[in-house]
Coordinates of C-alpha atoms in Angstrom, one line a residue:
M5 CA 7.1 -26.9 -9.0
T6 CA 3.6 -26.0 -7.7
A7 CA 0.5 -25.3 -9.7
L8 CA 0.9 -21.6 -9.2
R9 CA 4.6 -21.4 -9.8
V10 CA 5.0 -21.3 -13.6
K11 CA 8.7 -20.7 -13.6
E12 CA 11.7 -20.2 -11.3
P13 CA 12.6 -16.7 -10.1
T14 CA 14.1 -14.5 -12.9
S15 CA 17.8 -14.0 -13.3
G16 CA 19.0 -11.6 -10.7
H17 CA 16.3 -12.8 -8.2
K18 CA 17.0 -16.5 -8.2
D19 CA 18.7 -17.8 -5.2
G20 CA 19.0 -21.1 -3.2
V21 CA 16.0 -23.4 -2.6
V22 CA 15.3 -23.9 1.1
S23 CA 12.7 -25.8 3.2
I24 CA 10.6 -24.2 5.8
N25 CA 8.1 -25.6 8.3
V26 CA 4.5 -24.3 8.1
D27 CA 2.2 -25.6 10.8
G28 CA 4.1 -28.9 10.9
T29 CA 4.3 -29.3 7.1
T30 CA 7.5 -28.9 5.1
I31 CA 7.3 -26.7 2.0
E32 CA 10.0 -25.3 -0.3
G33 CA 10.7 -21.8 -1.6
F34 CA 13.5 -19.5 -2.6
T35 CA 15.6 -17.3 -0.4
S36 CA 14.8 -14.3 -2.7
E37 CA 11.1 -14.4 -1.8
S38 CA 9.1 -13.5 1.3
I39 CA 7.1 -15.9 3.4
S40 CA 3.8 -14.6 1.9
V41 CA 4.9 -15.4 -1.7
T42 CA 6.0 -19.0 -0.7
L43 CA 2.8 -19.7 1.1
Y44 CA 0.7 -18.4 -1.8
A45 CA 2.8 -20.4 -4.3
N46 CA 2.0 -23.5 -2.3
G47 CA -1.7 -22.9 -2.3
M48 CA -1.9 -21.3 1.2
K49 CA -3.9 -18.1 0.7
S50 CA -5.3 -17.8 4.3
F51 CA -2.9 -17.6 7.2
D52 CA -4.4 -15.3 9.8
R53 CA -7.7 -14.2 11.3
S54 CA -9.1 -10.6 11.5
K55 CA -9.0 -8.7 14.8
K56 CA -12.7 -8.5 15.7
L57 CA -14.7 -10.9 13.5
Y58 CA -12.0 -13.6 13.1
R59 CA -12.5 -13.6 9.3
P60 CA -9.9 -15.4 7.2
R61 CA -7.0 -13.1 6.2
G62 CA -4.3 -13.4 3.6
F63 CA -2.2 -10.5 2.2
F64 CA -3.8 -7.9 0.0
S65 CA -0.5 -6.3 -0.7
L66 CA 3.1 -7.4 -0.5
H67 CA 4.2 -3.9 0.6
P68 CA 5.9 -4.0 4.0
Q69 CA 3.5 -1.4 5.4
A70 CA 0.3 -3.2 4.2
R71 CA 0.0 -5.6 7.2
T72 CA -3.3 -7.3 6.6
A73 CA -2.0 -10.6 8.1
V74 CA 0.6 -11.7 10.6
V75 CA 2.2 -15.0 11.5
S76 CA 4.5 -16.4 14.1
V77 CA 8.1 -16.9 12.9
N78 CA 10.5 -19.0 15.0
G79 CA 8.3 -18.5 18.0
I80 CA 8.1 -14.7 17.6
P81 CA 4.4 -13.6 17.3
A82 CA 2.8 -11.0 15.1
V83 CA 5.5 -11.0 12.3
N84 CA 4.6 -9.6 8.9
P85 CA 5.2 -12.5 6.4
S86 CA 5.5 -10.1 3.5
E87 CA 8.8 -8.5 4.8
I88 CA 10.6 -11.7 6.1
Y89 CA 12.6 -13.6 3.5
L90 CA 13.1 -17.3 3.6
T91 CA 16.0 -19.0 5.4
E92 CA 16.6 -22.8 5.8
G93 CA 14.5 -24.3 8.6
L94 CA 12.3 -21.3 9.3
K95 CA 9.3 -22.2 11.4
V96 CA 6.0 -20.5 10.6
R97 CA 2.8 -20.8 12.5
T98 CA -0.5 -19.4 11.1
Q99 CA -3.7 -18.5 13.0
Q100 CA -6.7 -20.4 11.7
K101 CA -8.9 -20.8 14.8
R102 CA -12.2 -19.0 15.2
P103 CA -14.1 -19.0 18.6
L104 CA -17.4 -20.7 18.3
S105 CA -19.1 -17.7 19.8
M106 CA -18.1 -15.5 16.9
R107 CA -19.8 -17.7 14.5
F108 CA -23.1 -16.9 16.2
F109 CA -22.6 -13.3 17.2
E110 CA -20.8 -11.9 14.1
S111 CA -24.0 -10.3 12.6
M112 CA -24.6 -8.6 16.0
V113 CA -21.2 -7.2 16.7
D114 CA -20.6 -3.6 15.9
T115 CA -17.0 -3.5 14.8
S116 CA -16.6 0.3 15.1
L117 CA -16.4 2.0 18.5
L118 CA -20.0 3.3 18.1
H119 CA -21.4 0.5 20.2
K120 CA -25.0 -0.4 19.9
P121 CA -26.3 -2.6 22.7
I122 CA -27.0 -6.2 21.7
V123 CA -29.4 -6.4 24.7
K124 CA -31.4 -3.6 26.2
N125 CA -31.0 -4.6 29.9
R126 CA -28.6 -2.1 31.5
L127 CA -27.2 -4.8 33.9
I128 CA -26.6 -7.4 31.2
W129 CA -25.1 -5.1 28.6
P130 CA -21.8 -4.3 30.4
I131 CA -21.3 -8.1 30.8
A132 CA -21.9 -8.6 27.1
L133 CA -19.6 -5.7 26.2
R134 CA -16.8 -7.2 28.3
F135 CA -17.3 -10.5 26.6
I136 CA -16.9 -8.9 23.2
A137 CA -13.8 -7.0 24.3
N138 CA -12.2 -10.2 25.6
S139 CA -13.0 -11.9 22.3
I140 CA -11.0 -9.5 20.2
N141 CA -8.2 -11.3 18.3
N142 CA -5.1 -9.7 19.8
P143 CA -1.8 -11.7 20.0
E144 CA -1.3 -13.5 23.2
P145 CA 1.6 -12.2 25.4
A146 CA 4.6 -14.4 24.7
E147 CA 8.1 -14.7 26.0
Y148 CA 11.0 -15.2 23.5
E149 CA 14.7 -14.5 23.4
I150 CA 15.9 -11.5 21.6
P151 CA 18.7 -12.6 19.2
H152 CA 20.8 -9.5 19.8
G153 CA 20.9 -6.2 21.6
A154 CA 19.7 -3.7 19.0
S155 CA 22.3 -1.1 18.5
T156 CA 21.3 2.1 16.8
I157 CA 23.1 3.1 13.6
V158 CA 23.5 6.7 12.7
E159 CA 23.5 7.6 9.0
K160 CA 24.4 11.1 7.8
A161 CA 24.1 12.4 4.2
D162 CA 23.5 15.5 2.2
L163 CA 20.4 14.0 0.6
V164 CA 18.2 11.1 1.6
V165 CA 16.1 9.5 -1.1
V166 CA 13.1 7.6 0.2
G167 CA 12.1 4.9 -2.3
G168 CA 14.1 2.7 -4.6
G169 CA 12.1 2.9 -7.8
V170 CA 13.1 4.7 -11.0
A171 CA 12.0 8.1 -9.6
G172 CA 14.2 7.7 -6.5
L173 CA 17.1 6.2 -8.5
S174 CA 17.0 9.1 -11.0
A175 CA 17.0 11.6 -8.1
A176 CA 20.0 9.9 -6.5
V177 CA 22.0 9.7 -9.7
E178 CA 21.5 13.5 -10.5
A179 CA 22.3 14.5 -7.0
R180 CA 25.4 12.3 -6.9
K181 CA 26.6 13.8 -10.2
H182 CA 26.7 17.2 -8.5
G183 CA 28.7 16.0 -5.6
L184 CA 26.1 15.3 -2.9
E185 CA 26.5 12.5 -0.5
V186 CA 23.3 10.4 -1.2
L187 CA 21.6 7.8 1.0
Q188 CA 18.8 5.8 -0.5
I189 CA 16.3 3.9 1.7
N190 CA 14.5 1.0 -0.1
D191 CA 12.0 -1.3 1.6
G192 CA 12.5 -4.0 -1.0
I193 CA 15.3 -6.5 -1.5
E194 CA 16.4 -4.9 -4.8
L195 CA 16.3 -1.4 -6.4
G196 CA 14.2 -0.7 -9.4
G197 CA 10.7 -0.6 -8.0
E198 CA 7.6 -1.7 -10.0
M199 CA 9.3 -1.0 -13.4
L200 CA 11.7 -3.8 -12.6
C201 CA 8.7 -6.1 -13.1
D202 CA 7.6 -4.7 -16.4
K203 CA 8.9 -6.7 -19.4
L204 CA 6.8 -4.5 -21.8
E205 CA 7.8 -1.1 -23.0
P206 CA 6.2 1.6 -20.8
P207 CA 4.5 4.4 -22.6
G208 CA 7.1 6.9 -23.9
M209 CA 10.0 4.6 -23.5
S210 CA 11.9 2.6 -26.2
E211 CA 13.0 -0.4 -24.1
P212 CA 11.3 -2.8 -21.6
G213 CA 10.9 -1.3 -18.2
C214 CA 13.0 -4.0 -16.5
V215 CA 15.9 -3.2 -18.7
F216 CA 15.8 0.5 -18.1
A217 CA 15.4 0.0 -14.3
R218 CA 18.5 -2.3 -14.2
N219 CA 20.7 0.1 -16.2
L220 CA 19.7 2.9 -13.9
M221 CA 20.4 0.8 -10.9
K222 CA 23.9 0.0 -12.2
K223 CA 24.5 3.7 -12.8
A224 CA 23.6 4.6 -9.2
V225 CA 25.9 1.9 -7.8
E226 CA 28.8 3.1 -10.0
L227 CA 28.3 6.7 -8.8
G228 CA 28.5 5.6 -5.2
V229 CA 25.0 6.0 -3.9
K230 CA 24.7 4.3 -0.5
V231 CA 21.7 2.0 -0.2
L232 CA 19.9 0.7 2.9
P233 CA 17.9 -2.3 1.5
K234 CA 14.9 -4.0 3.3
T235 CA 14.6 -0.8 5.3
T236 CA 11.7 1.5 5.9
L237 CA 11.7 5.2 6.8
V238 CA 9.3 5.1 9.7
G239 CA 8.9 8.7 10.7
F240 CA 9.9 12.3 11.0
F241 CA 10.1 13.3 14.7
E242 CA 10.9 16.6 16.3
D243 CA 14.4 15.5 17.2
A244 CA 15.2 12.8 14.7
V245 CA 14.3 10.9 11.5
L246 CA 14.0 7.2 12.1
A247 CA 14.3 4.2 9.8
F248 CA 14.0 0.5 10.6
S249 CA 15.0 -2.9 9.1
P250 CA 13.3 -6.0 10.5
Y251 CA 16.6 -7.9 10.4
P252 CA 17.8 -9.7 12.4
I253 CA 14.4 -11.3 13.0
G254 CA 13.0 -10.5 16.5
G255 CA 15.1 -7.4 17.1
G256 CA 15.7 -5.6 13.9
T257 CA 18.1 -2.7 13.2
P258 CA 17.1 0.9 13.9
Y259 CA 18.6 3.9 12.2
I260 CA 18.8 7.6 13.0
I261 CA 19.0 9.6 9.8
S262 CA 20.5 13.0 9.5
A263 CA 20.4 15.0 6.2
E264 CA 20.0 18.4 4.7
A265 CA 17.3 17.5 2.2
Y266 CA 14.9 14.7 1.4
V267 CA 13.4 13.4 -1.8
V268 CA 10.2 11.3 -1.3
A269 CA 9.7 8.8 -4.2
T270 CA 7.7 6.2 -2.4
G271 CA 5.3 5.5 -5.4
V272 CA 1.6 4.8 -5.1
V273 CA -0.8 2.9 -3.0
D274 CA -3.1 0.5 -4.8
L275 CA -6.5 1.2 -3.3
P276 CA -8.6 -1.9 -2.3
C277 CA -11.9 -2.1 -4.2
I278 CA -14.9 -2.0 -2.0
F279 CA -17.4 -4.8 -2.6
A280 CA -19.1 -7.7 -0.8
N281 CA -16.6 -10.1 0.9
N282 CA -13.7 -8.1 -0.5
D283 CA -11.6 -9.3 2.4
V284 CA -11.5 -13.0 1.3
P285 CA -8.0 -14.3 0.8
G286 CA -7.0 -14.4 -2.9
I287 CA -8.0 -10.7 -3.5
M288 CA -4.9 -8.5 -4.0
D289 CA -3.5 -5.4 -5.5
A290 CA -2.1 -5.1 -9.0
S291 CA 1.4 -4.3 -7.9
S292 CA 1.7 -7.5 -5.9
A293 CA 0.3 -9.6 -8.7
L294 CA 2.8 -8.2 -11.1
K295 CA 5.7 -8.6 -8.7
M296 CA 4.8 -12.3 -7.9
L297 CA 4.7 -13.1 -11.6
S298 CA 7.7 -11.2 -12.9
M299 CA 10.1 -11.6 -10.0
H300 CA 9.0 -14.8 -8.4
G301 CA 7.4 -16.8 -11.3
V302 CA 4.1 -17.2 -9.4
I303 CA 0.8 -16.6 -11.0
T304 CA -2.1 -15.4 -8.8
G305 CA -4.5 -17.9 -10.2
K306 CA -5.7 -19.8 -13.2
N307 CA -8.8 -17.8 -13.7
V308 CA -8.4 -14.2 -12.7
A309 CA -10.8 -11.2 -12.6
I310 CA -9.2 -7.7 -12.7
L311 CA -11.4 -4.8 -11.4
G312 CA -10.6 -1.7 -13.5
A313 CA -9.9 -1.3 -17.2
T314 CA -7.1 1.1 -16.3
E315 CA -3.7 1.3 -17.9
R316 CA -2.4 -0.7 -14.9
G317 CA -5.1 -3.3 -15.2
L318 CA -4.8 -3.8 -19.0
R319 CA -1.0 -4.1 -18.8
L320 CA -1.2 -6.7 -16.0
A321 CA -3.7 -8.7 -18.1
E322 CA -1.2 -8.8 -21.0
H323 CA 1.5 -10.2 -18.6
L324 CA -0.9 -12.9 -17.2
K325 CA -2.2 -14.0 -20.6
K326 CA 1.4 -14.9 -21.6
H327 CA 1.2 -17.7 -19.0
A328 CA -2.1 -19.1 -20.1
V329 CA -4.1 -17.4 -17.4
S330 CA -7.7 -16.8 -18.2
V331 CA -8.4 -13.1 -17.5
V332 CA -11.6 -11.1 -17.5
I333 CA -11.6 -7.3 -16.7
L334 CA -14.6 -5.7 -15.0
E335 CA -15.1 -2.0 -15.6
K336 CA -17.6 0.4 -14.0
S337 CA -17.9 2.8 -16.9
K338 CA -20.0 2.0 -20.0
D339 CA -17.4 3.4 -22.4
G340 CA -15.7 1.0 -24.8
V341 CA -18.4 -1.7 -24.9
G342 CA -17.2 -4.6 -27.1
K343 CA -13.5 -4.6 -26.1
S344 CA -12.1 -8.1 -25.8
N345 CA -12.2 -9.6 -22.3
V346 CA -13.6 -6.3 -20.8
I347 CA -17.1 -6.2 -19.3
H348 CA -18.3 -2.7 -19.0
G349 CA -21.1 -1.2 -16.9
V350 CA -20.4 -3.3 -13.8
K351 CA -22.6 -2.1 -10.9
E352 CA -21.9 -4.6 -8.1
V353 CA -19.5 -7.4 -7.3
I354 CA -19.9 -10.1 -4.7
A355 CA -17.0 -12.5 -3.8
I356 CA -17.9 -16.1 -3.1
G357 CA -15.7 -18.2 -0.8
K358 CA -14.6 -18.6 2.8
D359 CA -10.9 -19.3 3.0
Q360 CA -10.2 -18.2 -0.6
V361 CA -12.1 -16.8 -3.6
E362 CA -14.0 -19.3 -5.5
A363 CA -16.3 -17.2 -7.7
L364 CA -17.7 -13.7 -8.3
E365 CA -21.3 -12.7 -8.7
V366 CA -21.6 -9.7 -11.0
K367 CA -24.4 -7.3 -11.5
C368 CA -24.1 -5.5 -14.8
N369 CA -26.5 -3.6 -17.1
G370 CA -29.6 -5.1 -15.5
E371 CA -28.4 -8.7 -15.5
N372 CA -26.6 -11.0 -13.0
F373 CA -24.0 -13.6 -13.9
R374 CA -21.4 -15.7 -12.1
L375 CA -17.7 -15.9 -12.9
N376 CA -15.7 -18.9 -11.7
V377 CA -12.4 -17.2 -10.6
D378 CA -9.7 -18.1 -8.1
C379 CA -8.2 -14.6 -7.8
V380 CA -9.4 -11.0 -7.9
I381 CA -7.0 -8.2 -8.6
C382 CA -7.9 -4.6 -7.7
A383 CA -6.6 -2.2 -10.3
A384 CA -9.4 0.4 -10.4
S385 CA -7.5 3.2 -8.7
V386 CA -4.2 4.2 -7.0
N387 CA -3.3 7.2 -4.8
P388 CA 0.1 8.7 -4.2
D389 CA 1.8 7.4 -1.1
I390 CA 1.5 10.5 1.0
K391 CA 2.4 9.2 4.4
I392 CA 6.0 10.3 4.6
S393 CA 5.4 13.6 3.0
A394 CA 2.5 14.4 5.3
Q395 CA 4.5 13.3 8.4
A396 CA 7.3 15.6 7.4
G397 CA 4.9 18.6 7.2
A398 CA 4.1 18.9 3.5
K399 CA 0.7 20.2 2.7
I400 CA -1.6 17.6 1.2
A401 CA -4.6 18.3 -1.1
Y402 CA -7.0 16.4 -3.2
F403 CA -7.1 16.8 -7.0
K404 CA -9.7 14.7 -8.9
E405 CA -7.1 13.7 -11.6
F406 CA -4.5 12.4 -9.1
G407 CA -6.1 11.9 -5.7
F408 CA -4.5 13.2 -2.5
V409 CA -1.0 14.5 -3.3
P410 CA 1.6 16.7 -1.7
I411 CA 1.2 20.1 -3.2
H412 CA 4.4 20.9 -5.2
D413 CA 5.8 23.1 -8.0
S414 CA 7.4 22.2 -11.3
F415 CA 10.8 22.0 -9.5
M416 CA 9.2 19.2 -7.3
R417 CA 9.5 21.3 -4.2
T418 CA 6.8 20.8 -1.5
S419 CA 5.6 23.3 1.1
K420 CA 8.1 21.8 3.5
S421 CA 11.5 23.3 3.1
N422 CA 14.1 21.1 1.4
L423 CA 11.5 18.3 1.0
F424 CA 11.0 17.2 -2.6
V425 CA 8.6 14.7 -4.2
A426 CA 8.8 12.7 -7.4
G427 CA 7.2 9.9 -9.4
G428 CA 4.1 8.2 -8.3
A429 CA 4.3 10.0 -5.0
S430 CA 3.6 13.2 -6.9
G431 CA 0.6 11.8 -8.8
S432 CA 2.2 11.3 -12.2
P433 CA 0.9 8.2 -13.9
Y434 CA 3.7 7.2 -16.3
G435 CA 7.2 5.7 -15.8
V436 CA 8.8 8.2 -18.2
L437 CA 7.4 11.0 -16.1
H438 CA 8.7 9.4 -12.9
V439 CA 12.2 9.4 -14.4
I440 CA 12.2 13.1 -15.4
E441 CA 10.6 14.1 -12.1
G442 CA 13.2 12.2 -10.2
R443 CA 16.0 13.9 -12.1
I444 CA 14.4 17.4 -11.4
A445 CA 14.0 16.6 -7.7
G446 CA 17.6 15.5 -7.5
L447 CA 18.8 18.7 -9.2
S448 CA 16.5 20.8 -7.1
A449 CA 18.0 19.3 -4.0
A450 CA 21.5 20.1 -5.3
V451 CA 20.4 23.7 -6.0
A452 CA 19.0 24.0 -2.5
L453 CA 22.3 22.8 -1.1
N454 CA 24.2 25.5 -3.0
K455 CA 25.3 23.4 -6.0
T456 CA 24.8 26.3 -8.4
G457 CA 26.0 24.3 -11.4
A458 CA 22.7 22.3 -11.3
K459 CA 20.5 25.3 -11.8
A460 CA 20.8 25.6 -15.6
E461 CA 20.5 21.9 -16.1
R462 CA 17.3 21.9 -14.0
E463 CA 15.8 24.8 -16.0
A464 CA 16.3 22.9 -19.3
L465 CA 14.9 19.7 -17.8
V466 CA 11.7 21.5 -16.6
K467 CA 11.0 22.7 -20.1
E468 CA 11.3 19.1 -21.4
Y469 CA 9.1 18.0 -18.5
R470 CA 6.3 20.4 -19.4
S471 CA 6.5 19.3 -23.0
L472 CA 6.0 15.6 -21.8
L473 CA 3.1 16.6 -19.7
Q474 CA 1.5 18.2 -22.8
K475 CA 2.2 15.0 -24.8
F476 CA 0.5 12.8 -22.3
G477 CA -2.5 15.1 -21.9
I478 CA -2.1 15.9 -18.3
S479 CA -0.5 19.3 -18.6
D480 CA -3.6 21.2 -17.4
S481 CA -4.0 18.8 -14.4
K482 CA -0.4 19.2 -13.3
E483 CA -0.5 23.0 -13.8
K484 CA -3.4 23.0 -11.3
V485 CA -1.2 21.4 -8.7
F486 CA 1.6 23.9 -9.5
R487 CA -0.8 26.8 -9.1
S488 CA -2.1 25.5 -5.8
F489 CA 1.5 25.5 -4.6
E490 CA 2.2 29.0 -5.8
M491 CA -1.1 30.5 -4.5
N492 CA -1.4 28.3 -1.4
V493 CA -5.0 27.4 -2.1
M494 CA -6.9 24.2 -1.9
P495 CA -9.0 23.1 -4.9
D496 CA -12.7 22.4 -4.4
D497 CA -12.8 19.3 -6.6
K498 CA -15.8 16.9 -5.9
I499 CA -16.3 13.3 -7.0
A500 CA -19.3 11.7 -8.7
E501 CA -18.5 8.3 -7.1
P502 CA -15.4 6.7 -5.6
P503 CA -13.6 4.8 -8.4
T504 CA -13.1 1.8 -6.1
L505 CA -16.8 1.4 -5.1
F506 CA -18.4 -1.8 -6.5
C507 CA -21.3 -1.7 -4.1
S508 CA -24.9 -0.5 -4.6
K509 CA -25.5 0.0 -0.9
P510 CA -23.6 0.3 2.4
R511 CA -23.1 -3.4 3.2
R512 CA -22.0 -5.1 6.4
D513 CA -19.8 -7.5 4.4
A514 CA -18.0 -4.9 2.4
F515 CA -14.8 -3.9 4.3
V516 CA -13.0 -0.5 4.2
C517 CA -10.5 -1.3 7.0
F518 CA -9.2 -4.9 6.9
C519 CA -7.2 -4.4 10.2
E520 CA -10.1 -3.2 12.4
D521 CA -13.0 -5.0 10.5
I522 CA -14.6 -1.6 9.7
R523 CA -17.3 -2.1 7.1
L524 CA -18.9 0.2 4.6
W525 CA -22.0 0.1 6.8
D526 CA -20.0 1.4 9.8
L527 CA -18.6 4.3 7.7
H528 CA -22.0 5.2 6.2
R529 CA -23.6 5.3 9.7
A530 CA -20.9 7.5 11.1
V531 CA -21.7 10.1 8.4
S532 CA -25.5 9.8 7.9
V533 CA -26.5 9.0 11.5
Y534 CA -23.9 10.7 13.6
G535 CA -23.2 13.5 11.2
F536 CA -19.4 13.2 11.1
T537 CA -18.0 14.8 8.0
N538 CA -14.4 15.1 9.1
L539 CA -12.1 12.0 8.6
E540 CA -10.2 12.7 11.8
K541 CA -13.4 12.5 13.8
V542 CA -14.4 9.3 12.1
K543 CA -11.0 7.9 12.8
R544 CA -11.3 8.6 16.5
S545 CA -14.9 7.3 16.7
T546 CA -14.5 4.1 14.7
G547 CA -10.8 3.3 15.0
I548 CA -10.4 3.2 11.3
G549 CA -6.7 3.6 10.2
T550 CA -5.3 3.0 13.7
A551 CA -4.1 -0.6 13.4
R552 CA -1.4 -2.6 11.6
C553 CA -1.2 -0.8 8.3
Q554 CA -1.6 2.7 9.9
G555 CA -4.3 3.7 7.4
R556 CA -2.3 2.9 4.3
L557 CA -5.1 0.8 2.7
C558 CA -8.2 2.5 4.2
L559 CA -7.9 6.2 4.8
V560 CA -8.1 7.4 1.2
N561 CA -11.0 5.2 0.4
S562 CA -12.7 6.4 3.6
A563 CA -12.2 10.1 2.7
L564 CA -13.6 9.6 -0.8
Y565 CA -16.6 7.6 0.3
M566 CA -17.5 10.2 3.0
A567 CA -17.2 13.0 0.5
Y568 CA -19.4 11.1 -1.9
I569 CA -22.3 10.5 0.5
A570 CA -22.0 13.9 2.2
G571 CA -21.8 15.8 -1.1
L572 CA -18.5 17.5 -0.1
S573 CA -15.1 18.0 -1.6
P574 CA -12.6 15.4 -0.3
N575 CA -10.5 18.4 0.8
S576 CA -13.4 19.3 3.2
V577 CA -13.4 15.8 4.6
G578 CA -9.6 15.9 4.8
I579 CA -7.1 13.2 5.2
S580 CA -6.4 12.4 8.9
R581 CA -3.1 13.3 10.4
Q582 CA -0.3 10.9 9.4
R583 CA 1.6 10.0 12.5
P584 CA 4.7 8.0 12.9
L585 CA 5.5 5.2 13.1
A586 CA 4.8 4.1 9.6
I587 CA 5.4 0.4 10.6
S588 CA 5.4 -1.3 14.0
I589 CA 8.7 -1.7 15.7
P590 CA 9.6 -4.1 18.6
I591 CA 9.1 -2.1 21.8
N592 CA 12.5 -3.3 23.2
T593 CA 14.2 -1.7 20.1
L594 CA 12.4 1.6 20.6
A595 CA 13.3 1.6 24.3
A596 CA 17.0 1.0 23.5
M597 CA 17.3 3.7 21.0
E598 CA 19.3 6.8 21.9
V599 CA 19.1 10.2 20.2
D600 CA 22.0 12.6 20.4
R601 CA 20.3 15.9 21.2
T602 CA 23.5 18.0 20.8

């Protein structure tokens, strides 16, 4: 057992021990965990280089769409190690090389597309620009055998539920009770979502989250909900809805989905915190840290700093402390000074380390100090996962209490006909609300598909829902969302400062987009120098949000920062258009797909 693996995978996740080869070295892991988890458990936090500056990269999030690093698997290049699970004899190759030239020119290279000449001479500059372009870290073309001819699978259902957490499961169960054929798409290996990792009692619930999630999962299986595991819904197109599973490796399995209604219950996106050297391996989101500990028995480090004294951050700290992990929580606000293990009034954070985090320098209340930590967890803020809702055509708006959310009513209906939203994807912060919203969404789908018996049950549930909103103190905030849906208006909410910003100035070493190496300095210049105050324009000019993760980790942070420095509402800045595909798909698979247009 390695230093970071404190226990074997929990019951229900434990499977066979296998050996894999990583850069010529044999290491062991479990078949129930991804390559990323095994590498981290064995002390390998850096396994790729960034695209333009060749900076060390590990994973920030274990979510399949958060592709901050790729590796070669069995000779196949550019594979996401967070979505490929272990098999005996798997051969993994990492990217660790950095051209000597980049060590000297990193400070001169403009990583956005707003090129500023390194040299003034008009004849020499095109040569220098060509050199920079040729130095970009794109995967080399490679030939490899496709293990199978990808055959497209067509799936039809009355209702498709996107997401396998408690909100999605609750929607599937209610819809199935009223006779709908339900297909559930889950990008994980097991249903239950983040609550499956919670061994504490979530607010408003009388049993541990993991127990509740497992019981709900059993109920869905008993009722005959069909599940596509390790599969991602990748896009709503004019003539089809597509989903994709990366298995078998190298080819994958594409699906064409056909349904009368959809419930989006994809949860939230943990936003990266913005601070100096925030791209160093060993910095990750709270969801991944909790998943590694609870499901895989792997701690993220011995000495951990959590950014954000949020409900999410505090609960994660309690989980880590049970395994003798030293935890310190850094909070921006000055409220609650004196709380145990919480340092308030933090102004700036600087990560120290090259291939992994070794320490943090903290500026707080007029003093500077150093924390010796080997992991930093970002828990300052989350935003609803809006990608699928936005792709489908639902109207998205910013509300200061929830972030960017699909506008919806109390029946969980969005502005797109027969598209419903529930749980974290709707902005609700608590698990008990996720459950009741999922139930309402499932019943609303049944009503929309002429199952009239669901109507009375839905009305009673909505009354209970409004009472819960009042109990948790977010009734006014949610009602604002409901009114925006009914009146078709955008709120004019402004922000004092992005909750994820731990920088006192726009730095060249604070990254907003890990995929394209876009820094806070690049984003600030796009607004203050070039006058761009629309995120779509900044996306086109800098390339932010156009690479591996398709903007999952950077677009919300970008919109909030732009609104902050321009003094605008985030709704004025806007969120850029969410285009499919949500994840990359092998081009041979796309070429082989056929859509029946009849």
